[in-house]
CSV table of C-alpha atoms in Angstrom, one decimal:
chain,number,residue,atom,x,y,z
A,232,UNK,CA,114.5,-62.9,84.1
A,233,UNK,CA,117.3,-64.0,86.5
A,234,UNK,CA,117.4,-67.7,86.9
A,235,UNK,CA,118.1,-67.5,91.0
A,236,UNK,CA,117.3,-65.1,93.3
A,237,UNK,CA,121.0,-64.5,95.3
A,238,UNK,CA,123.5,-64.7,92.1
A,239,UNK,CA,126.3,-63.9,93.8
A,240,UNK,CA,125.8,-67.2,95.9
A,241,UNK,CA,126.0,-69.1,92.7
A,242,UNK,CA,129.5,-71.3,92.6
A,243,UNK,CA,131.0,-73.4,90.0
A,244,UNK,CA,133.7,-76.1,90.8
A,245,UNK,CA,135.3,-78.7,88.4
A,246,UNK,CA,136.9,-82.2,90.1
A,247,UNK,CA,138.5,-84.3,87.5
A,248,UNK,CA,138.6,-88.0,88.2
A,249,UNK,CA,140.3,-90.6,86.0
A,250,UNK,CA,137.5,-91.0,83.6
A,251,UNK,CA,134.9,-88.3,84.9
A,252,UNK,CA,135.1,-84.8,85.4
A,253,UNK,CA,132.2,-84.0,87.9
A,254,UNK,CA,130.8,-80.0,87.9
A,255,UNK,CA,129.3,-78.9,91.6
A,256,UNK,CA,127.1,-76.5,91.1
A,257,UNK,CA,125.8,-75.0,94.4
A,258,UNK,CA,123.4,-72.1,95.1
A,259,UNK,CA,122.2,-70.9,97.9
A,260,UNK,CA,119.2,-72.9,99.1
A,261,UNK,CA,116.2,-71.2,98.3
A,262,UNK,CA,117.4,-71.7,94.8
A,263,UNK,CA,117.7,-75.2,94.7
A,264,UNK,CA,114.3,-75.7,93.3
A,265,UNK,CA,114.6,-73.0,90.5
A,266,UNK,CA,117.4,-74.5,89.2
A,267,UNK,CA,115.9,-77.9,89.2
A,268,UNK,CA,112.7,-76.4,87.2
A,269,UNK,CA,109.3,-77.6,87.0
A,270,UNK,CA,109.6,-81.5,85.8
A,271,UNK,CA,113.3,-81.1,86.4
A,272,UNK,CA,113.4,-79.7,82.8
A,273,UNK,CA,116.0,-77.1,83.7
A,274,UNK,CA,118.2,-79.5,85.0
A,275,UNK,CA,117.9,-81.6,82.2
A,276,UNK,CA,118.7,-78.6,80.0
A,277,UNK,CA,121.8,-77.9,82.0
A,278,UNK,CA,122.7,-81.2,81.5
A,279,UNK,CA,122.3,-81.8,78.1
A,280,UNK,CA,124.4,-78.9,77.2
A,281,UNK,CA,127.2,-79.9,79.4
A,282,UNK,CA,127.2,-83.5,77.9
A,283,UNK,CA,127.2,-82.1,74.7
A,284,UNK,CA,129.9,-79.7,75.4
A,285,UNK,CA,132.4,-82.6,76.9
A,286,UNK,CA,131.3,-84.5,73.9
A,287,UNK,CA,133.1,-82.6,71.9
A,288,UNK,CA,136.2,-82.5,74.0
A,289,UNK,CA,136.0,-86.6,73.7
A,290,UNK,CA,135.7,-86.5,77.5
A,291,UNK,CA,132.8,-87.4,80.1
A,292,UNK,CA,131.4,-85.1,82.6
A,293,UNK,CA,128.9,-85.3,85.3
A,294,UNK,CA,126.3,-82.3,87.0
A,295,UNK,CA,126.0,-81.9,90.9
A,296,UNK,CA,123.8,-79.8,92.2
A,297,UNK,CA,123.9,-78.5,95.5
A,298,UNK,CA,122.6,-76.1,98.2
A,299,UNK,CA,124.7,-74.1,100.6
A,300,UNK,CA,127.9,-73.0,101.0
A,301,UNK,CA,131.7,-74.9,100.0
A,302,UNK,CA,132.4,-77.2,102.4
């Protein structure tokens, strides 16, 4: 089962800061709440793996999700 409903409106961008490197992740809105998950355990998920990933890359890294298009 497909975690959003429009995929192909599914975006991934990396900003590195100084100390931070901060992943948008947008979707189209409808989505939003899917990706969140019920109790925001989804999200939580999501971010858990990304922490654990930049762990390992001794760096720090930081999830933002967002609706709609690039701006």
């Amino acid at each position: 089962k497909a975690l959003v409903d429009e995929p192909e409106a599914v975006r991934v961008n990396e900003v590195d800061g100084e100390k931070v490197t901060v992943i948008e992740l947008r979707v189209a809105p409808g989505d939003l709440g899917k990706v969140i998950g019920k109790q925001r355990r989804t999200a939580r998920a999501i971010r858990t793996l990304l922490n654990a990933t930049a762990a390992k890359l001794r760096k720090r890294a930081v999830l933002e999700m967002l609706d709609g298009a690039w701006t």
